[in-house]
Amino acid sequence: MGHNTEHKLEIFRGLLKFKSNVQKIWGVLIFLSIVTAIEVVLGIIKPQALMAQFLSMKLINWIFVILTLVKAYYITWDFMHMRDEKFGLQVSVVITLIFLIGYAAFIFLVEGNYIYDIMYEGFVSWNF
Amino acid sequence: MSSTVSTTEIQSELTQEPGPLNASYGKLMMWFFIVSDALTFTGFLVSYGFSRFKNIDSWPIADEVFHHFPGLHGVDAPMYYVALMTFILIFSSVTMVLAVDAGHNMQKDKVVFYMFLTIIGGAVFVGSQAWEWKNFIKGEYGALETRGGLILQFVDSNTNKRVSIEDFAVYKPQYREQHKSNNGLWFRSEPPLDEYSVAEVTEGFMAADPSIVVRIEKIDENGHKIVLNRQESIEKVNQAVYVVRGANLIHNEYGNRLFADFFFFITGFHGFHVFSGVILNIIIFINVLLGTYERRGHYEMVEKVGLYWHFVDLVWVFVFTFFYLV
């Protein structure tokens, strides 16, 4: 490979520093497993305290979404070696996706919610 | 060798020269593909979100739909199996990145070993998904469908447990044979006849223990499906036009039919990606065994196929969240 054998071995902004790339991989696996375990436990218990509505979604669902994005970050940055790429490459992949996905999600979910309201207000009967 | 340029040399010209952004052209193109493929999955997932928000008060509850675990019959195991599948995929991602790392250090044996584990992990995942599909398609309790497409499920109001239509449907022998192209009009046929007719289920329901009532798709403010009383149940059952067993693209015993459609399309599309990933991995694995990359002097192909493999894992993380957790 030549030009790309150097790896950045820190995660959590330097809080955790690994000695080798292999060690970092296992470290990230442990972290991802912990996050997944938290998600599964929360999904099974469904604590009543997290059922409150926050920004038109349940608090627990926001937690799931944020934990998923955290996992996505570490998969991309450490497994796909995005951490070792140039800033330009990181930005052109991530900004494009954040913008387009954010836009699509926003517009579709708002529209879905609007249609729900129309149906709820009774112009259309669901069960005929 | 002096008069001809070998293919290996051309290859290394293309791959070793850093392209724009200090990455090789091959890797850049893989990133292009990943970004566009991510947008395809975005399309699927946001349209799932659209339909879900549109039917926010009647969407099926994933925990109730996916609660099987191999070997545990009748045990309520919500999400354990998908969680296991997620771990399998993340783990195969780890073995892939270990293979890439071994490739950097030109350790052929290690690359072979880790790629082999990755392929196994991918195959186990696809198999697990097939099992999940089988359960989903086969169904469990059965339900009635009204003319408006509303699904009526049955519960025991004392125990709040689901009741299968088999438990109360009466048996009325029918002299009706399935119309196949070889026993009727040769250019026509019909799908296999249902095990139970609407009349059998309805009659059985009227005669059944009054504690058996209907559960509708609507969700109350605590997130539970609304259970009707006996009187309302009888009214609803009389409106039924179809007996649903399991799920397909048209009928779905678990609730809204869109749920089944999205399940098939999203997990199917993802499963197809995993399947293609396994095939690509096998191709690269064979090349590693043959020593192609050893001769080429670098293992960048392993890295590129690894990028794709991690992407598949990444998509599953999102599918897991939006289909099973949220």
PDB file of C-alpha atoms in Angstrom, chain B residues 7 43 90 105 127 169 191 198 251 266 302:
ATOM      1  CA  THR B   7      -0.834  -6.388 -16.407  1.00  0.00           C
ATOM      2  CA  GLY B  43     -35.279   6.348   0.063  1.00  0.00           C
ATOM      3  CA  ILE B  90     -20.727  -6.435  13.546  1.00  0.00           C
ATOM      4  CA  ASN B 105       1.292  -5.938   6.697  1.00  0.00           C
ATOM      5  CA  GLY B 127     -29.401 -17.680   6.799  1.00  0.00           C
ATOM      6  CA  ALA B 169     -62.777 -22.194  14.192  1.00  0.00           C
ATOM      7  CA  PRO B 191     -54.135 -19.493  -5.406  1.00  0.00           C
ATOM      8  CA  VAL B 198     -64.503 -16.848   6.833  1.00  0.00           C
ATOM      9  CA  HIS B 251     -52.290  -9.409   3.186  1.00  0.00           C
ATOM     10  CA  ILE B 266     -36.003  -3.214   3.104  1.00  0.00           C
ATOM     11  CA  VAL B 302      -9.327  -6.565   0.171  1.00  0.00           C
TER      12      VAL B 302
END
